[in-house]
XYZ file of C-alpha atoms in Angstrom:
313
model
C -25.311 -34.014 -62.486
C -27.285 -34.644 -65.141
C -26.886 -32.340 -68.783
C -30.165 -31.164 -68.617
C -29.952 -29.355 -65.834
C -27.122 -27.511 -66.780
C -29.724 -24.700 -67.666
C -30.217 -20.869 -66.144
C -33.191 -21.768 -63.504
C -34.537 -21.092 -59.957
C -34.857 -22.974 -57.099
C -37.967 -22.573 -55.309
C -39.366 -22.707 -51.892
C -42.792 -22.280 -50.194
C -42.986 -23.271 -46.698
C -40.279 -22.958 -43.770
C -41.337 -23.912 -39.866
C -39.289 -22.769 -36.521
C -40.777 -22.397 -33.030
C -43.904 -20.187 -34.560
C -44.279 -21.719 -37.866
C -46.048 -24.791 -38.137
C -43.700 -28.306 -39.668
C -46.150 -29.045 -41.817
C -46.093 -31.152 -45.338
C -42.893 -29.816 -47.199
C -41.381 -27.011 -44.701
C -37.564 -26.748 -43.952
C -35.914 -25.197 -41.143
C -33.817 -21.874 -41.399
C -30.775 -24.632 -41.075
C -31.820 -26.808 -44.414
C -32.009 -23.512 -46.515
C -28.486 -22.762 -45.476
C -27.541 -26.694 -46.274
C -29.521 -26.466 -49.595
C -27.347 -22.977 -50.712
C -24.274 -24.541 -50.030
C -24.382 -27.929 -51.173
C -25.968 -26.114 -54.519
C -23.275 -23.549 -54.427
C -20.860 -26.616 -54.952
C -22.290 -26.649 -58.740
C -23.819 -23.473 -59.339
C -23.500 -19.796 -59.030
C -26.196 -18.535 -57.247
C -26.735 -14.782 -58.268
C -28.753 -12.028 -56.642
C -32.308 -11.498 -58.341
C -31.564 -8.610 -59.874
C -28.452 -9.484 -61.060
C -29.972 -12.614 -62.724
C -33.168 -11.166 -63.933
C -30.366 -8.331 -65.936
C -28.531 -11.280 -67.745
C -32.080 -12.901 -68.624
C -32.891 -9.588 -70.012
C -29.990 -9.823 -71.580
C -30.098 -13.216 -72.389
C -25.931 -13.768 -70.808
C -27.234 -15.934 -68.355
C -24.712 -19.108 -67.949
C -25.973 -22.274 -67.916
C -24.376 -22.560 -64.341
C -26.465 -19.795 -62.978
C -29.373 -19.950 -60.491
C -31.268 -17.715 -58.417
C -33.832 -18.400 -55.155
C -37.625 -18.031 -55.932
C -40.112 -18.085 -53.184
C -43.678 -18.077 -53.933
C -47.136 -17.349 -52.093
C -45.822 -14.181 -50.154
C -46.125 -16.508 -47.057
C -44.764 -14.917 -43.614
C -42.744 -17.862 -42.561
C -40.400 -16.955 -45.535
C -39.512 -13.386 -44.549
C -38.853 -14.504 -40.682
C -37.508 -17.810 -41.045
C -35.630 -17.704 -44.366
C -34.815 -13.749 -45.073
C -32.294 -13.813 -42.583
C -30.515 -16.744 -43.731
C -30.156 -15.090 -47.103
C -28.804 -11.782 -45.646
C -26.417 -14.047 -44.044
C -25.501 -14.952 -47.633
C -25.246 -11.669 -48.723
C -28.383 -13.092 -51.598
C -31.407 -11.563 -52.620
C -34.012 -13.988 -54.204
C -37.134 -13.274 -56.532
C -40.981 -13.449 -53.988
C -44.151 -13.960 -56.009
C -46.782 -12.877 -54.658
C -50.485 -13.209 -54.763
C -52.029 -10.136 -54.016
C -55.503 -10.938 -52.435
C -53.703 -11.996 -49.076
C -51.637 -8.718 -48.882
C -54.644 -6.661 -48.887
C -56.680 -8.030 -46.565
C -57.868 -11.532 -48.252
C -57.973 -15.016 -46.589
C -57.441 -17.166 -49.479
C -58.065 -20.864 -48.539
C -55.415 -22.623 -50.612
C -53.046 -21.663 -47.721
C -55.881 -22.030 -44.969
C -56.577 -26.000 -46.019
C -52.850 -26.321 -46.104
C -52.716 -25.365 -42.207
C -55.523 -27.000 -41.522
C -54.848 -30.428 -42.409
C -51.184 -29.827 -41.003
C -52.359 -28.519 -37.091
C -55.730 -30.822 -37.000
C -54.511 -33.855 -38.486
C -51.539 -36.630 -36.992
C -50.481 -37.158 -40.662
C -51.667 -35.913 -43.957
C -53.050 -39.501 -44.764
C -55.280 -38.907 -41.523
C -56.646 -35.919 -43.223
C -57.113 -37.468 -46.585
C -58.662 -40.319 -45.075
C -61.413 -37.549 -43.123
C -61.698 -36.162 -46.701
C -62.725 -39.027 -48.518
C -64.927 -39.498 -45.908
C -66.695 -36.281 -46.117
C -66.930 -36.945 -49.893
C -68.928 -40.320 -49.346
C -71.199 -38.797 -47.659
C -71.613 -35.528 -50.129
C -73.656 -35.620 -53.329
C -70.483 -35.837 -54.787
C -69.615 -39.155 -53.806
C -70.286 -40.965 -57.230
C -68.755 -38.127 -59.772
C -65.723 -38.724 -57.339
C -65.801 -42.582 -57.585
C -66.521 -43.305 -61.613
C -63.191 -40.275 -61.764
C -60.681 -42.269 -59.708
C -61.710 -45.548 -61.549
C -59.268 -44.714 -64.673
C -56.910 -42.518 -62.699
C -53.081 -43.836 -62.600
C -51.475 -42.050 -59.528
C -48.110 -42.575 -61.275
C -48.959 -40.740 -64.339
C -50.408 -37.642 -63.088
C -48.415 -34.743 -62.071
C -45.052 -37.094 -63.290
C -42.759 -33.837 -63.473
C -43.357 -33.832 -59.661
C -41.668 -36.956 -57.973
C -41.812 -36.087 -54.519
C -45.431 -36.466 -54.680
C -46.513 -39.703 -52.744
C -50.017 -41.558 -54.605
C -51.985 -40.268 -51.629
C -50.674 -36.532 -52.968
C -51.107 -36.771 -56.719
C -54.959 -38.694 -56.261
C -55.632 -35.972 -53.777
C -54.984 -33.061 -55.942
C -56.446 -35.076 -58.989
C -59.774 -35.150 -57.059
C -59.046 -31.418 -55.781
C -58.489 -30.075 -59.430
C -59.697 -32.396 -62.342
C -63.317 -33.685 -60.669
C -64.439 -31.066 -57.530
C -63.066 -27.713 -58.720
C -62.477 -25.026 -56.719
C -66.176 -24.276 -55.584
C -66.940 -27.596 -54.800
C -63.640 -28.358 -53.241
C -64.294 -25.112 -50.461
C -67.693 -26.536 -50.018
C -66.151 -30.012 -48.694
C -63.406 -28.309 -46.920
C -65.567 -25.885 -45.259
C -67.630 -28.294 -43.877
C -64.392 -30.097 -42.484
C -63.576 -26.768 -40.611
C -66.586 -26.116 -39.244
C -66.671 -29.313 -38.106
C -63.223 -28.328 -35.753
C -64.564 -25.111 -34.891
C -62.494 -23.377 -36.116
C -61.874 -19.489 -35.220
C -60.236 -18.060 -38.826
C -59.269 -14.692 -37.811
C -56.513 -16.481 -35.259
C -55.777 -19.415 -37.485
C -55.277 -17.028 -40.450
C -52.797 -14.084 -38.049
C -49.398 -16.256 -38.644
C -49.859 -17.039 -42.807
C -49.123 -14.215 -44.818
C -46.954 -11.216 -45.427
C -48.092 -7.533 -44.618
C -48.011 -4.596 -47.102
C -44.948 -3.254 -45.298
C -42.724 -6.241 -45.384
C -43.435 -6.885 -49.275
C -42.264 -2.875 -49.733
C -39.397 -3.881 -46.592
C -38.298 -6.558 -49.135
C -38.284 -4.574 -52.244
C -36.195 -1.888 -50.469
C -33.832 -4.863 -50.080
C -33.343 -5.308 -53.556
C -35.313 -8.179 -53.411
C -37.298 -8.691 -57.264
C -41.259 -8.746 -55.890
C -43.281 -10.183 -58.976
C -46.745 -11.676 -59.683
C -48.398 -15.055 -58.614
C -51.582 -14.228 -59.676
C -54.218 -11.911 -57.312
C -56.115 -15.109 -55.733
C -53.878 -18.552 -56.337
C -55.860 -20.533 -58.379
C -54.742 -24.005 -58.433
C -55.624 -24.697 -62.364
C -55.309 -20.812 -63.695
C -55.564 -21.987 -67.035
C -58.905 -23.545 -66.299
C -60.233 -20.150 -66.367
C -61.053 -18.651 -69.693
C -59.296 -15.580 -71.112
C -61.453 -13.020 -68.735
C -60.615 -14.343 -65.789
C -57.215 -15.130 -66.371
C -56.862 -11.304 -67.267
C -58.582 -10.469 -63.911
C -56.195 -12.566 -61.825
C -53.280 -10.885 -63.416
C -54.404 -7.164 -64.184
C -55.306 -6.911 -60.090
C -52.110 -8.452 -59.256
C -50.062 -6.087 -61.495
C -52.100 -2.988 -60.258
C -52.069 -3.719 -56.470
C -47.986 -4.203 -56.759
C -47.946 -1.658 -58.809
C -49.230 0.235 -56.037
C -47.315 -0.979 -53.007
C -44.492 -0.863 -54.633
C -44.067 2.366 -56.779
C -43.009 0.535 -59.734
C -44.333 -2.027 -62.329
C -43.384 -5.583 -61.652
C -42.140 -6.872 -64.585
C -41.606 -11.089 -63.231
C -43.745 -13.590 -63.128
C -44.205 -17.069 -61.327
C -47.372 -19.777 -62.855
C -49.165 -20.588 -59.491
C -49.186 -24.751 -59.372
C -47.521 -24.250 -62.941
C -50.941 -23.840 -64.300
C -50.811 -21.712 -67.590
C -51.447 -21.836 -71.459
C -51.275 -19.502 -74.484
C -53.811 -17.282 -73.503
C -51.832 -16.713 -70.441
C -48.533 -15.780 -71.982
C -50.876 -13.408 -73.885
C -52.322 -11.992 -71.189
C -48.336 -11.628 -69.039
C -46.889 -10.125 -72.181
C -49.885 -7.326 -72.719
C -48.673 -6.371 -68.882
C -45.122 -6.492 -70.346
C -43.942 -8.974 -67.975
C -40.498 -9.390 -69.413
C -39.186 -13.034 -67.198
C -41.250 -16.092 -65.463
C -40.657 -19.199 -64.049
C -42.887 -22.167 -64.643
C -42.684 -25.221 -61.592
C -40.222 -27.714 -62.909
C -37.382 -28.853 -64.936
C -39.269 -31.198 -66.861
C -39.114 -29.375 -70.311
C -36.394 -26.714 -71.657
C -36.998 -23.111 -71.619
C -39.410 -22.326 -74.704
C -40.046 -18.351 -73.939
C -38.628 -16.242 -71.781
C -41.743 -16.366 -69.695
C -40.896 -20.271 -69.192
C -37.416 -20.187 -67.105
C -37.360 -24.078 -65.317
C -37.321 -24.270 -61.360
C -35.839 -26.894 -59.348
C -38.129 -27.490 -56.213
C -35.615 -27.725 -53.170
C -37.158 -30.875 -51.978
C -35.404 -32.686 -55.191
C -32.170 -31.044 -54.329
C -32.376 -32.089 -50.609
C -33.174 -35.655 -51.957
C -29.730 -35.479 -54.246
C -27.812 -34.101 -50.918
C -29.068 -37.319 -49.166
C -27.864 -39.429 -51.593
């Protein structure tokens, strides 16, 4: 194991898949979650959340300590992977993005299923996209982009990215933004026909099972209120927005002021930290263990998919 990550971090998880939940790009099983906590158990103490989130208060945390972080408030988690942590007598840290609790369809997590259920592979669906975009008015900004872009150097703190992935979510991000980007993919849907109240019923989370999780002693904390995928794109305003609705509605649901954070797609800058301490959120996680810790509102995260790629070495 290498010194630098011999560091108080997470380890974080989005997507799981059984018989009702979709295997799409990046989802585990109930049985890899269990093989993930025990091979990392081997090197690390896993604590419960609030246990964890006391010592980073505190700042005691050893560098030998982890928690579980799961973000997006996605349903799959509570049914497939809450019961493998009760079985492990572990509570883990949720952040979640409000919007989808409350009645919202977001479509970060709508594209997701889509090119997962209506596609053989995800290249099939990139291909389809690039497709659509040659024959959009946004063919030629997307071209003259991609003709200095080096797959291999964007989104480097995140090596189980294929060049297919990273070019994708350059083109996503950097060149189409997020109104354009919904344009193009909305046209893709409606070219399946598809019917969004039923493709939407299996995604997210409910009010009751975010307050059912709390009650658990799980740590519920922020992820933003609609998931941006470049937060710190948007100027001070709207950043403030996406974070003031997200505090209030949790606020709400749960009784009590959530005081953790998550950066959705580790998108964040000064203005954001700003903006997270003015809420008094006292502990965040950024995406990676690329840098040290430089605030409090910084803590590293290991994505599973690099530990599952050390356990099959």
């Amino acid at each position: 194991m290498k010194t630098s990550d011999l560091r108080p971090h997470g380890i974080m998880f989005h997507h799981f898949h059984n018989e009702k939940h979709i295997q799409g790009q990046g989802a585990i099983s109930a049985d890899e979650l269990a093989q993930i906590i025990e091979f990392y158990q081997q090197s690390h103490r896993i604590l419960p959340a609030r246990e964890w989130l006391e010592k980073a208060n505190q700042g005691t945390l050893d560098d030998h300590e982890a928690c579980l972080t799961f973000d997006d408030a996605l349903l799959c988690q509570y049914e497939v992977a809450l019961p493998v942590l009760q079985h492990f007598n572990l509570t883990a840290f949720w952040f979640v993005y409000s919007s989808v609790i409350t009645g919202g369809n977001e479509k970060l997590e709508i594209y997701r299923k889509f090119r997962t259920v209506c596609f053989e592979t995800i290249n099939d669906f990139y291909r389809c996209f690039y497709k659509t975009i040659c024959e959009s008015p946004y063919q030629s900004a997307v071209a003259t982009a991609l003709k200095g872009f080096i797959p291999e150097e964007y989104l480097k703190q995140f090596p189980f990215y294929t060049e297919p992935d990273r070019q994708f979510r350059f083109v996503r991000d950097q060149v189409l933004g997020p109104n354009i980007y919904t344009e193009v993919l909305d046209q893709m849907m409606q070219a399946e026909k598809i019917d969004l109240p039923e493709f939407t019923s299996d995604l997210w989370m409910n009010e009751q099972q975010v307050i059912d999780l709390h009650a658990q002693q799980h740590v519920i904390g922020l992820h933003s209120h609609t998931h941006p995928t470049a937060l710190s794109a948007l100027d001070a305003d709207g950043q403030r927005v996406e974070y003031q609705t997200n505090f209030e509605t949790l606020n709400r649901i749960l009784r009590v002021a959530p005081d953790t954070v998550s950066h959705p797609c580790n998108s964040y800058n000064a203005e954001t930290l700003k903006i997270l301490r003015d809420l008094q959120i006292k502990v965040g996680f950024r995406s990676n263990m690329a840098e040290q810790q430089i605030s409090q509102l910084e803590f590293p995260r290991e994505d599973h998919a690099n530990i599952m790629e050390k356990m099959a070495a």
